Coordinates of C-alpha atoms in Angstrom, one line a residue:
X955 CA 0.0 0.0 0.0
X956 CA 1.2 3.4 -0.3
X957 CA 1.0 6.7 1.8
X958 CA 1.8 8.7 -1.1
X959 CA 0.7 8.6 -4.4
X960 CA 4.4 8.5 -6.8
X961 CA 4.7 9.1 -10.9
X962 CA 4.9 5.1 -10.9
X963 CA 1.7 4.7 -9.1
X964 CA 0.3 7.1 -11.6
X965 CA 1.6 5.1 -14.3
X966 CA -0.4 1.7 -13.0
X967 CA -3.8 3.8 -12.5
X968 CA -3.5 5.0 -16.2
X969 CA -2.8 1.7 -17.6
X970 CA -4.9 -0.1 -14.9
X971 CA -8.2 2.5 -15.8
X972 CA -7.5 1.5 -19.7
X973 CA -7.6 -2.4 -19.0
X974 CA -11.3 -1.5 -16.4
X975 CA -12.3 0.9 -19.6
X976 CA -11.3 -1.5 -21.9
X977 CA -13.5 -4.8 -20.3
X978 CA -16.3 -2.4 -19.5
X979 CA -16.5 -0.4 -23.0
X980 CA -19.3 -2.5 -24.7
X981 CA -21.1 -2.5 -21.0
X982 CA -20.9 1.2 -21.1
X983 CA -22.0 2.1 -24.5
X984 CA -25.4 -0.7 -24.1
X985 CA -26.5 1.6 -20.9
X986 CA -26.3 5.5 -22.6
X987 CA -29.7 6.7 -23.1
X988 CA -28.9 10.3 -22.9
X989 CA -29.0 12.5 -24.6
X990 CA -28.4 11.3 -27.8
X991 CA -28.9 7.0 -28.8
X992 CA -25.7 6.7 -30.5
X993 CA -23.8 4.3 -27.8
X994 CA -20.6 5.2 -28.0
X995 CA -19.8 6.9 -24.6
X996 CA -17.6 3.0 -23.4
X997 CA -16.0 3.7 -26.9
X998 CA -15.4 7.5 -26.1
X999 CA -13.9 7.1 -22.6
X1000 CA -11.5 4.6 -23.6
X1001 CA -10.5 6.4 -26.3
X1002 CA -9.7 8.9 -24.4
X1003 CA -7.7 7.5 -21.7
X1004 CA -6.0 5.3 -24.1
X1005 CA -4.7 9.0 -25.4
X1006 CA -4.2 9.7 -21.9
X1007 CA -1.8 6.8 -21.2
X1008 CA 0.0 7.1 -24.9
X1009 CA 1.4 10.6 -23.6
X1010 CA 2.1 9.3 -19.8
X1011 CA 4.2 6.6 -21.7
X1012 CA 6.2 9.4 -23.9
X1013 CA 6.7 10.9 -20.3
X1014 CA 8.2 7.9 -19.0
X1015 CA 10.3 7.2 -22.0
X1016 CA 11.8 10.3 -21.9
X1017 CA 12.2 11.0 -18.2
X1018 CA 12.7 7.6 -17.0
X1019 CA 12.2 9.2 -13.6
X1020 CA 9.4 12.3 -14.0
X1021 CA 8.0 13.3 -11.0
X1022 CA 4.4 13.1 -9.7
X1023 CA 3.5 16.7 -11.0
X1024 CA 4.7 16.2 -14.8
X1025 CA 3.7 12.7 -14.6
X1026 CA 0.1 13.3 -14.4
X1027 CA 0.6 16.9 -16.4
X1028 CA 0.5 14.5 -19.6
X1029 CA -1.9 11.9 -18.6
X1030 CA -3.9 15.1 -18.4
X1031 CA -3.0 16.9 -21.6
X1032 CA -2.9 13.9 -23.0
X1033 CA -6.8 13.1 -22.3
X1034 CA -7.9 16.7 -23.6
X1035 CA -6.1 16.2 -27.2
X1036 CA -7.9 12.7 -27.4
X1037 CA -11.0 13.1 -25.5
X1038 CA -13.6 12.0 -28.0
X1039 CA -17.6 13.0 -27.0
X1040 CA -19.2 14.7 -24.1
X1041 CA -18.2 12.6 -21.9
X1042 CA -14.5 12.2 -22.7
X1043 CA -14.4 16.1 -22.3
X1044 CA -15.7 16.0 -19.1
X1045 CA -13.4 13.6 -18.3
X1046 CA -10.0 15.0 -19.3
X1047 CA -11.2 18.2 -17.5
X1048 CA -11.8 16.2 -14.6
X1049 CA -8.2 15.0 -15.0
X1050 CA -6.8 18.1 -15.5
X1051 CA -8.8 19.5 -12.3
X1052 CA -6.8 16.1 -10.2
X1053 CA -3.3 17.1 -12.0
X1054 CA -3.0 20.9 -11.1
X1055 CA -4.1 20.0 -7.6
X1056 CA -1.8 16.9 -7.1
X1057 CA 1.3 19.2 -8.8
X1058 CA 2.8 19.6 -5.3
X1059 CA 2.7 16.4 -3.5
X1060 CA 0.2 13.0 -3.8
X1061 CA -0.5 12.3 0.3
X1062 CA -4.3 11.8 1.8
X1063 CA -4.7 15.5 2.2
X1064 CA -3.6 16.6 -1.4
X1065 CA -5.7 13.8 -2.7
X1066 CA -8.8 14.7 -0.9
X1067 CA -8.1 18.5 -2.3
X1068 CA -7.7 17.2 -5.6
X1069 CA -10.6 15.2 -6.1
X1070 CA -13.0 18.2 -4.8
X1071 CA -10.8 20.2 -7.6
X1072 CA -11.3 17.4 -10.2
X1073 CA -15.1 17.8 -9.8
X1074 CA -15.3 21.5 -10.2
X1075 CA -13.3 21.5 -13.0
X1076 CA -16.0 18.8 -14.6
X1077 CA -18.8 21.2 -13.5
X1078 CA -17.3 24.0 -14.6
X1079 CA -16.7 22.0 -18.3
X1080 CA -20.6 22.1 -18.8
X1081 CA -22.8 24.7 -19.9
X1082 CA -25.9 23.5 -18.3
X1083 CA -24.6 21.1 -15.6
X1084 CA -27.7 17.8 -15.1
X1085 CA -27.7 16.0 -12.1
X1086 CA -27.6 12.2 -12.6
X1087 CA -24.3 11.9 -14.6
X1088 CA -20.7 11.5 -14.9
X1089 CA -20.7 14.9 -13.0
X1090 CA -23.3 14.1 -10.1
X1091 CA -20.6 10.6 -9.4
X1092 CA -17.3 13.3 -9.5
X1093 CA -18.9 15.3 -6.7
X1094 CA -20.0 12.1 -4.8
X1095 CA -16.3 11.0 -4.5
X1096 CA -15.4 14.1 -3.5
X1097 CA -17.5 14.3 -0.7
X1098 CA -16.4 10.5 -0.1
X1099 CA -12.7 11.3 0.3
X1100 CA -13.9 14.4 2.1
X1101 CA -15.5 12.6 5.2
X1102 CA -12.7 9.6 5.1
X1103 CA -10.4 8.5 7.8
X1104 CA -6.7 9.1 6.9
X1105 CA -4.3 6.9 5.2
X1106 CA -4.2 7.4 1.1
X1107 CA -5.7 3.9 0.7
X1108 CA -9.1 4.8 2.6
X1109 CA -9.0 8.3 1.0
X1110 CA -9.3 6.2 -2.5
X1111 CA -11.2 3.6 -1.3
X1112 CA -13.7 5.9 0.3
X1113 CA -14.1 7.9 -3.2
X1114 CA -14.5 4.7 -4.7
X1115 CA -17.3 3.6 -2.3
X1116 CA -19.1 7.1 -2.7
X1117 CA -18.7 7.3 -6.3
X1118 CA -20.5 3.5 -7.0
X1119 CA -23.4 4.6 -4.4
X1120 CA -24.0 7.8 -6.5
X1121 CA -24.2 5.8 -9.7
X1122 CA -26.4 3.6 -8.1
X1123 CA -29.2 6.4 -7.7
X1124 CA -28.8 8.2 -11.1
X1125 CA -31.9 6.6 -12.4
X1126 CA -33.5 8.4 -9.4
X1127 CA -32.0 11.9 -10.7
X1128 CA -32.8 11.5 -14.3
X1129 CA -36.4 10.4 -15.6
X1130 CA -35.2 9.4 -18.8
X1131 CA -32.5 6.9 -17.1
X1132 CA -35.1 5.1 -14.8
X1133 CA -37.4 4.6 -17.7
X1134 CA -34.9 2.8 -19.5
X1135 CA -33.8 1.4 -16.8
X1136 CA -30.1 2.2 -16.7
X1137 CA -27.8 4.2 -14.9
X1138 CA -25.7 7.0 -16.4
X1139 CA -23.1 5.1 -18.9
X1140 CA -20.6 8.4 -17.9
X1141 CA -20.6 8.0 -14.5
X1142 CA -20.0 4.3 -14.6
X1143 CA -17.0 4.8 -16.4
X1144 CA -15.9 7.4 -14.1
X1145 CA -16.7 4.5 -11.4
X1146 CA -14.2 2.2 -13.5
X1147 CA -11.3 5.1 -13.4
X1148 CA -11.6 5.5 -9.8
X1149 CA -11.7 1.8 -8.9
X1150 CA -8.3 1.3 -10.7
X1151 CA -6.9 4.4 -8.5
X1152 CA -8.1 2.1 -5.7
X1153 CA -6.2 -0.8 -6.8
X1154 CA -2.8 1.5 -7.9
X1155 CA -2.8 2.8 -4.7
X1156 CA -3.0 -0.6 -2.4
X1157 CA -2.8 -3.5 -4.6
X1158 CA -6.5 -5.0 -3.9
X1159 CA -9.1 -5.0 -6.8
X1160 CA -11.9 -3.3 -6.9
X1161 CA -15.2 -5.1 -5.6
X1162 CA -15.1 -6.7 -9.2
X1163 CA -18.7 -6.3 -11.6
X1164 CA -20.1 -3.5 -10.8
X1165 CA -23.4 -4.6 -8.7
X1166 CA -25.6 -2.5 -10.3
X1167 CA -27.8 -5.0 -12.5
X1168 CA -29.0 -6.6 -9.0
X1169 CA -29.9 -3.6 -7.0
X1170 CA -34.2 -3.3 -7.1
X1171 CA -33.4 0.2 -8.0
X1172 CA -31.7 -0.1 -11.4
X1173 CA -33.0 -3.2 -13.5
X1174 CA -31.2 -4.6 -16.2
X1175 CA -31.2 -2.3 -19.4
X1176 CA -33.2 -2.4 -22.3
X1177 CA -32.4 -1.9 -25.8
X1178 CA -32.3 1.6 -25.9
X1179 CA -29.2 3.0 -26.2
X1180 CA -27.1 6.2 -26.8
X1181 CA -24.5 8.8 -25.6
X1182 CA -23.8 10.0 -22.1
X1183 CA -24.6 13.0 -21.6
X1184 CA -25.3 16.2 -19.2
X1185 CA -27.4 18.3 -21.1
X1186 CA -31.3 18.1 -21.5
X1187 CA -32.5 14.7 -23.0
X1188 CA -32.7 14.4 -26.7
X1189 CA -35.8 15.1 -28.5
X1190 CA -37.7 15.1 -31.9
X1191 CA -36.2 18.5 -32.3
X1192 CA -32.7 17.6 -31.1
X1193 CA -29.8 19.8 -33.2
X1194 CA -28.3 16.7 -35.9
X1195 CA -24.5 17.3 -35.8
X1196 CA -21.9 16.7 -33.3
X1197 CA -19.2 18.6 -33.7
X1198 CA -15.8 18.5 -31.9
X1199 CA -12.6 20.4 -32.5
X1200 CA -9.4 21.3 -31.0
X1201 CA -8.7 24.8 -30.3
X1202 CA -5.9 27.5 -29.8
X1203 CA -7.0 30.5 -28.3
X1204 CA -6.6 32.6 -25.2
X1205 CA -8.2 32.2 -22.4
X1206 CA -10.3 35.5 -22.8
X1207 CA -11.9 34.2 -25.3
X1208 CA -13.7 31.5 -24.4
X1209 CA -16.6 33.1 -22.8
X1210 CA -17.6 34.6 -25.7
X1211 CA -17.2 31.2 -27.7
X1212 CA -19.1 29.6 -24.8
X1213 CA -22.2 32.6 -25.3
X1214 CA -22.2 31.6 -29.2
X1215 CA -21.9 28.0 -29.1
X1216 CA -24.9 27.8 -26.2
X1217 CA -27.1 29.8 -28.6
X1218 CA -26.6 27.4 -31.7
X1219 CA -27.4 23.9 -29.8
X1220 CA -26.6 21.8 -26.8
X1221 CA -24.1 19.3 -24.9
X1222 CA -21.9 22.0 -24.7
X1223 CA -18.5 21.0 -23.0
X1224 CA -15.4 22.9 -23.3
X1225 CA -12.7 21.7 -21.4
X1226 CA -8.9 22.6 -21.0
X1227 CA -7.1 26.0 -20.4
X1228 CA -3.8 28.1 -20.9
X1229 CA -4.6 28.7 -24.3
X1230 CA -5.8 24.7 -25.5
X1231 CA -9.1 23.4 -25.6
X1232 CA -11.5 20.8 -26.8
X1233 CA -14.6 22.2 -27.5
X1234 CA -17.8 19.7 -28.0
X1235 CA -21.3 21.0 -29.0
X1236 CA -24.8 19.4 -30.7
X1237 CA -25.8 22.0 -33.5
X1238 CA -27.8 21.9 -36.3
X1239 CA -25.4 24.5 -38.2
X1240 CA -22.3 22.3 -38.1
X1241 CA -20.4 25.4 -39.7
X1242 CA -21.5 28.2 -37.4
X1243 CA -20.2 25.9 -34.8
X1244 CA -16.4 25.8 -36.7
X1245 CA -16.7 29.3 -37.3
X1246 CA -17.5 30.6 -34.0
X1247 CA -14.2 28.6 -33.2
X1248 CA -12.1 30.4 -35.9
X1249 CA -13.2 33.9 -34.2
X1250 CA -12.1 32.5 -31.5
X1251 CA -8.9 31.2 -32.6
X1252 CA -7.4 28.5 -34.4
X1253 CA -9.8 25.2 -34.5
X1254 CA -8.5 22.1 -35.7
X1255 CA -9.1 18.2 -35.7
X1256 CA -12.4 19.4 -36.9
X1257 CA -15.3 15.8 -36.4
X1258 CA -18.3 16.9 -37.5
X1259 CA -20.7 13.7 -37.3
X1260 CA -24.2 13.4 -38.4
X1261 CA -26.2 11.8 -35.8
X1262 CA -28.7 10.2 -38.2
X1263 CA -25.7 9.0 -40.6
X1264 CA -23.1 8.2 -38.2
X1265 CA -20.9 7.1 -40.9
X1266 CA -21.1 10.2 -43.0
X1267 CA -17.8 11.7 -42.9
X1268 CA -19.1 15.7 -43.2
X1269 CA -16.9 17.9 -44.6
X1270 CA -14.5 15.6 -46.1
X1271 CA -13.8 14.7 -49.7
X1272 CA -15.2 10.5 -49.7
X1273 CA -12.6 8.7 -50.8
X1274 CA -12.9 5.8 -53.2
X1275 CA -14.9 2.4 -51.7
X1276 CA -12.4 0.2 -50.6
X1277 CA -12.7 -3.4 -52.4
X1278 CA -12.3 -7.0 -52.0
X1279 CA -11.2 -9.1 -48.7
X1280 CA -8.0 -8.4 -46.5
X1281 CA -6.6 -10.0 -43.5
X1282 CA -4.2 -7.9 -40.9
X1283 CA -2.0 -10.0 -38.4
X1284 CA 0.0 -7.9 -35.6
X1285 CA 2.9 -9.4 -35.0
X1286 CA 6.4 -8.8 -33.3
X1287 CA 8.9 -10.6 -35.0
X1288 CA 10.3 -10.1 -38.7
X1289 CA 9.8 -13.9 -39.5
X1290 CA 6.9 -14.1 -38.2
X1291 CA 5.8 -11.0 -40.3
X1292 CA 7.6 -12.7 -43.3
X1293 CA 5.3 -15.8 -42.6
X1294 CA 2.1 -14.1 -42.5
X1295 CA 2.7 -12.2 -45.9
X1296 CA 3.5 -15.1 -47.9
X1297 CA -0.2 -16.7 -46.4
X1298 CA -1.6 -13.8 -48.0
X1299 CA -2.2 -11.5 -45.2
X1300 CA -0.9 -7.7 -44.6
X1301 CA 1.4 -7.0 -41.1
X1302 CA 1.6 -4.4 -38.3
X1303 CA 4.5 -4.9 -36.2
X1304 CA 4.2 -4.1 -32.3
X1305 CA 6.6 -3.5 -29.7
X1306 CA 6.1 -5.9 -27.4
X1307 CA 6.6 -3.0 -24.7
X1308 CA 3.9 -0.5 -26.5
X1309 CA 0.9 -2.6 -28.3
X1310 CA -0.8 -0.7 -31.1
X1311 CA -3.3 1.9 -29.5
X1312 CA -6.7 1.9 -31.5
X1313 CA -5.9 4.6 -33.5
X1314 CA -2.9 2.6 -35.4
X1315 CA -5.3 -0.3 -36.0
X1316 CA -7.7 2.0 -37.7
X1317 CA -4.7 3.4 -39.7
X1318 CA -3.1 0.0 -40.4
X1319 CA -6.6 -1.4 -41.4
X1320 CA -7.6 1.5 -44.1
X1321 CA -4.1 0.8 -45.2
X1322 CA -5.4 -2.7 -46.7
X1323 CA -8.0 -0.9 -49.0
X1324 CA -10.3 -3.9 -48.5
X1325 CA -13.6 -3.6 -47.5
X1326 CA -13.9 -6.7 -45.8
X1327 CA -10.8 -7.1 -43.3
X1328 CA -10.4 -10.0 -40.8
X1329 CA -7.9 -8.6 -38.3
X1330 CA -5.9 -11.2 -36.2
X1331 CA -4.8 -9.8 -32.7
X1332 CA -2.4 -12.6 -32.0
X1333 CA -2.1 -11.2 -28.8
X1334 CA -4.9 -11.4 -25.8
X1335 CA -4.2 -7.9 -24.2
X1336 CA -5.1 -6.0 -28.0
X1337 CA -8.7 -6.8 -27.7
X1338 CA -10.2 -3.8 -26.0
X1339 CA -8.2 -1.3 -28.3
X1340 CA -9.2 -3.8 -31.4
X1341 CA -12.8 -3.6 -30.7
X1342 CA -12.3 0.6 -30.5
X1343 CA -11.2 0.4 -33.6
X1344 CA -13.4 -2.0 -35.8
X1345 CA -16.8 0.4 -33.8
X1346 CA -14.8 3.2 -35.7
X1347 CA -14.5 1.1 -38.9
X1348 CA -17.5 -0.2 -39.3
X1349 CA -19.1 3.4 -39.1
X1350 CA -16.7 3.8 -42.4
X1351 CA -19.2 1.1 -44.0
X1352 CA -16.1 -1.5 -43.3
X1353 CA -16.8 -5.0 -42.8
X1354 CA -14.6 -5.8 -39.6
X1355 CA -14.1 -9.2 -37.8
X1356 CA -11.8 -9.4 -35.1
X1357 CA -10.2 -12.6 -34.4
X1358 CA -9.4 -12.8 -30.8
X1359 CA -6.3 -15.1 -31.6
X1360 CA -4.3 -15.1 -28.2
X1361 CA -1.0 -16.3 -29.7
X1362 CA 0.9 -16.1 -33.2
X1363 CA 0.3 -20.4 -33.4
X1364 CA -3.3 -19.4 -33.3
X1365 CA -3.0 -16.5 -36.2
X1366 CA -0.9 -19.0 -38.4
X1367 CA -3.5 -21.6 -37.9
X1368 CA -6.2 -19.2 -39.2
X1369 CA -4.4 -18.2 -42.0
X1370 CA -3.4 -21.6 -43.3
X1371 CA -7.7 -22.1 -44.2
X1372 CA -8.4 -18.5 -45.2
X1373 CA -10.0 -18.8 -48.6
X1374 CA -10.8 -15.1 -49.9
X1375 CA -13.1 -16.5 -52.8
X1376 CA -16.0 -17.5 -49.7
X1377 CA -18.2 -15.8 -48.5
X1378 CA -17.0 -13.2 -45.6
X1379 CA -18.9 -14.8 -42.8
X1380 CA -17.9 -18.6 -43.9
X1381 CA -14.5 -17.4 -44.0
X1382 CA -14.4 -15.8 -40.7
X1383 CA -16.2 -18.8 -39.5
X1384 CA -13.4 -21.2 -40.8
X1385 CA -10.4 -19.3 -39.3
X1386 CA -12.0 -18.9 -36.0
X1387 CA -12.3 -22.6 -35.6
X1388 CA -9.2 -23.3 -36.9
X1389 CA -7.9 -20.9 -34.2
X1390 CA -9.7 -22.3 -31.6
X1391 CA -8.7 -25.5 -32.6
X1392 CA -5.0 -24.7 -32.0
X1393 CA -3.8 -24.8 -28.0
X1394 CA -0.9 -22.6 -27.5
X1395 CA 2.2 -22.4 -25.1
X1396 CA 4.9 -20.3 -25.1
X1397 CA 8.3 -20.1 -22.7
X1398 CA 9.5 -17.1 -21.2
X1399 CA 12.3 -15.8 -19.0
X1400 CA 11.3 -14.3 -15.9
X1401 CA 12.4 -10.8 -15.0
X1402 CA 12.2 -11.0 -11.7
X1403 CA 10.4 -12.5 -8.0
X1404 CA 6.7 -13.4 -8.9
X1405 CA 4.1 -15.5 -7.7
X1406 CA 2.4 -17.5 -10.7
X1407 CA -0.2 -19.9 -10.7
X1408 CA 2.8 -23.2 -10.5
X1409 CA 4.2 -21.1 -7.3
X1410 CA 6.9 -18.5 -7.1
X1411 CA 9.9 -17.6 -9.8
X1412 CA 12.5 -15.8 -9.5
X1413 CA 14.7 -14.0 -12.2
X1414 CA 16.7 -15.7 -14.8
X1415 CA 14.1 -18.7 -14.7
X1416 CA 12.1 -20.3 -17.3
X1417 CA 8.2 -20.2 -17.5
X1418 CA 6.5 -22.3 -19.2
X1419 CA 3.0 -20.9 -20.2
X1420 CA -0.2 -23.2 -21.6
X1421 CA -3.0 -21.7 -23.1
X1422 CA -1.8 -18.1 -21.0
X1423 CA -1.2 -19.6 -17.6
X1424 CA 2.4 -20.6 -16.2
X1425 CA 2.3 -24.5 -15.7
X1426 CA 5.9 -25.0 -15.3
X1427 CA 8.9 -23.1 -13.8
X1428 CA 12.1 -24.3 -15.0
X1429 CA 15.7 -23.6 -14.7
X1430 CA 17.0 -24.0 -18.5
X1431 CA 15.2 -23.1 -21.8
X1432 CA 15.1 -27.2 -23.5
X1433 CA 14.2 -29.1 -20.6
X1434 CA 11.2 -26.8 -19.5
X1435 CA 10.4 -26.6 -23.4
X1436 CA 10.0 -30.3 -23.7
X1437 CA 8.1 -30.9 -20.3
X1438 CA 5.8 -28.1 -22.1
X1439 CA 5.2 -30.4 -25.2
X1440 CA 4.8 -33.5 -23.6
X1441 CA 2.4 -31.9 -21.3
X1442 CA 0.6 -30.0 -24.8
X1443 CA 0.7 -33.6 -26.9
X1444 CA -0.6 -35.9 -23.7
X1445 CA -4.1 -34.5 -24.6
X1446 CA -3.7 -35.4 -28.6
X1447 CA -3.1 -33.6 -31.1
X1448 CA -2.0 -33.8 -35.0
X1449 CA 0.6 -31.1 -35.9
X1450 CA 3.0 -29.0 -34.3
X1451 CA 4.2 -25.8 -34.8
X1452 CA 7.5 -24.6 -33.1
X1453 CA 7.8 -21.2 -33.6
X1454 CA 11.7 -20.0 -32.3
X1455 CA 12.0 -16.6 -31.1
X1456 CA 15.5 -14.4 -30.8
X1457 CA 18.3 -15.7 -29.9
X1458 CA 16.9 -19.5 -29.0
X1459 CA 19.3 -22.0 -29.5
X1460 CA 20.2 -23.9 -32.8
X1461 CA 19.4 -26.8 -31.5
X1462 CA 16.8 -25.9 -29.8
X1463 CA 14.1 -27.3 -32.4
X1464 CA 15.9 -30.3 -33.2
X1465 CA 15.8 -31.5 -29.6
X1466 CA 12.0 -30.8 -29.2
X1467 CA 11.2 -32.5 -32.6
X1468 CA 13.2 -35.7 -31.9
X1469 CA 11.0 -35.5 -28.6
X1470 CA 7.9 -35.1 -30.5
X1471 CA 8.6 -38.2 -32.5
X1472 CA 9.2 -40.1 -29.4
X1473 CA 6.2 -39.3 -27.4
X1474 CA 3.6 -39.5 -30.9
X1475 CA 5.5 -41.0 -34.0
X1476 CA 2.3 -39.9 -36.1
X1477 CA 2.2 -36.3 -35.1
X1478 CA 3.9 -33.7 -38.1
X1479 CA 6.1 -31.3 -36.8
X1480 CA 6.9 -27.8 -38.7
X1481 CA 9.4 -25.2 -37.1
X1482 CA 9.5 -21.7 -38.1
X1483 CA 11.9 -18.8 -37.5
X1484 CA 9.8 -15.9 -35.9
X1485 CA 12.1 -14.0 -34.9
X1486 CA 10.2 -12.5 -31.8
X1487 CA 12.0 -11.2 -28.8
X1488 CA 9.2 -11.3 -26.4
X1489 CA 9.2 -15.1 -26.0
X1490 CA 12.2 -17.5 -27.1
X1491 CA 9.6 -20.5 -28.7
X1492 CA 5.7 -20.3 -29.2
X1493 CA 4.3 -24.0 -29.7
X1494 CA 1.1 -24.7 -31.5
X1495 CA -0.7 -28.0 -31.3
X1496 CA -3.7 -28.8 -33.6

């Protein structure tokens, strides 16, 4: 536990409130019913924070060392040039509110101060604050940390507690919430940011699901859906764009942008300060809304969306449909890349230590120019940003499956039935069972003391995963491997695939294959150079 919140305990909340954001996003986006039924809000917040943490991770890489105060300074800044919505504006102001009052120090007192300044620079965000949202769950934690006993873990824990009772009773605030029978899809993501400052700051999760679906209160939603929002609920006369921009101007200026804004439509948000800003309205007149900006200052990152036609792409040239079938496999090693493209499919390598954020998905898949694309993750921790992404595809008109492939074995094996000339949903079909078909192991080095699920390791020694769990800890690289593969082939199996990473031994693959032979003569064995540095052999069985 600690008694003072650090730039590395920073550093674990933001990842930690991408992972919550990232499990919770579909969740999130099924409950908004307010104020406009687009359900995207689960999408928005983690698209925001997932901005938020790319620019704490440029912190860290180049101060290896930053301190509290410039830590959260670009988690902060970082969330205002990414928020995406209402309610990622509200949020990123809420952040900034936390990082200007934690510049100084992160103990109980600061934090309590912090969060009281993180929800009045949410209030302060909105034009026409509505109680029963994200913003009615920021002031609820306040208070919580507020009326806490000392110690930073019960100053978190008590914001925590506050915040989920508040979202509990949002359907009691906001008619058109208990009608649908949902609480505000904001605040519960605000809930999920706040439970992983819980569990950065003293090392215990969170009181896992949310229990929110079981209280007599708030009964399990319906199929209405849309955006969260703080602004009156959405109507037959409700204004038809959304329009969000990034802006340069000084401070001064903003309340007269705010006065001409609030007269063309509603869900007004501005958020940010010291001449930046993100600035998020609902407007019929999509261009009085860009122009008021340009009086203002200098707007850019211009989205102007058409509520009705979410996939219009308003005020952009359309570019030429995209044709035919594609598949995209991430992958980290140049042989493995080398073995995807000659099955036919395009590549985007990853660092190991910084997986593709949503945004280079998007980018890698319009690269393929297909407009069917079957994207294979080969990696289990890509699926929240993947399933960012393909929401923002598919309101491209793209035809998006994600294959949830949890190792490169399990990418290969999809790619060895794809068949472009099916049918797109026969093809996905076929791949996914031939992934799912395929059990996976992989060995890895351990970088230091851990507890795993086969007991504690320490560093220098050899894990041996199956299907993502440790089974095995081991003291050198071919004995563990082999113990792996017995282990893999004692449940059956037809073919293996040995897939050597950097820097394995040379004769690491004949050893295994001789033992392959030994322990099941009939099984085929194939052994690829993959070149990856994240794990020094991957092992398939089919």
């Amino acid at each position: 536990m600690l008694d003072t919140l650090d730039a590395p305990a920073v550093r674990t909340w933001y990842r930690l409130a991408l992972a919550a954001l990232g499990q919770a996003r579909e969740e999130i986006d099924a409950l908004n019913v307010y104020p406009v039924p687009d359900g995207d809000t689960g999408t928005n917040l983690y698209l925001t924070v997932e901005s938020a943490a790319a620019h704490g991770e440029t912190c860290f890489t180049e101060h290896p060392e930053p301190g509290l105060g410039p830590a959260l300074a670009a988690v902060a800044r970082g969330a205002l040039l990414g928020a995406r919505g209402n309610s990622g504006v509200i949020l990123a102001q809420w952040l900034r509110g936390l990082s200007g009052a934690l510049a100084d120090g992160g103990g109980p007192a600061q934090l309590r101060l912090a969060l009281d300044a993180a929800a009045r620079a949410a209030y302060q965000a909105v034009a026409d604050p509505v109680e029963g949202t994200l913003l009615t769950v920021a002031a609820a934690a306040a208070r919580g940390a507020r009326d806490s006993p000392d110690g930073l873990p019960a100053v978190a824990d008590a914001a925590h507690r506050a915040a989920r009772e508040a979202l509990v009773r949002t359907p009691q605030q906001l008619d058109v919430l208990a009608e649908a029978g949902v609480v505000d899809a904001g605040g519960r993501g605000l809930v999920a940011v706040l439970g992983a400052l819980l569990d950065a700051v003293c090392g215990q999760s969170p009181m896992g699901p949310l229990a929110l679906r079981g209280e007599a209160a708030v009964p399990a939603p319906g199929p209405a859906t849309g955006c969260a929002g703080h602004e009156r609920p959405a109507g037959p006369g409700h204004p038809a764009f959304e329009v969000i921009y990034l802006l340069d101007a000084p401070d001064e200026a903003m309340p007269g942008l705010r006065t001409t804004l609030a007269g063309l439509g509603d869900s007004l948000v501005v958020g940010g300060g010291d001449g930046l800003w993100n600035v998020h309205v609902h407007v019929d007149d999509a261009g009085a809304a860009v122009e008021a900006g340009v009086e203002a200052g200098r707007p850019y990152r211009i989205r102007i969306t058409h509520f009705a036609e979410a996939a219009a792409r308003v005020g952009e040239m359309p570019a030429p449909a995209p044709q035919g079938r594609a598949v995209l496999s991430v992958v980290t090693g140049s042989g493995l890349a080398e073995l995807c493209e000659q099955a036919g499919s395009a590549v985007l390598f990853a660092d190991p230590d910084h997986p593709p954020a949503s945004s280079e998905l998007v980018e890698a898949v319009r690269r393929c120019a297909a407009r069917e694309v079957v994207l294979l993750l080969n990696d289990p921790e890509l699926r929240a940003a993947a399933g960012a992404a393909a929401d923002q595809l598919r309101e491209e008109g793209l035809r998006i499956a994600v294959l949830p492939t949890r190792s490169p074995v399990q990418g290969l094996a999809a790619l060895a039935v794809h068949e472009p000339a099916r049918r797109f949903d026969e093809d996905v079909v076929a791949m996914t069972s031939a992934a799912g078909a395929t059990r996976y192991a992989e060995l890895a080095v351990a970088e230091g003391e851990s507890w795993t699920m086969a007991g504690v390791c320490q560093a220098g020694d050899v894990l041996g995963l199956i299907d993502g769990d440790v089974a095995l800890i081991g003291s050198e690289l071919a004995g563990t491997a082999a113990t792996v593969l017995a282990r893999m082939l004692a449940a059956g199996g037809e073919l293996v695939t040995l897939v050597l990473g950097e820097g394995a031994p040379d004769a690491l693959a004949d050893q295994l294959v001789a033992h392959a032979r030994r322990q099941r003569p009939e099984v085929d064995t194939v052994v690829y150079l993959g070149g990856q540095e994240s794990a020094p052999l991957l092992i398939g069985v089919e």
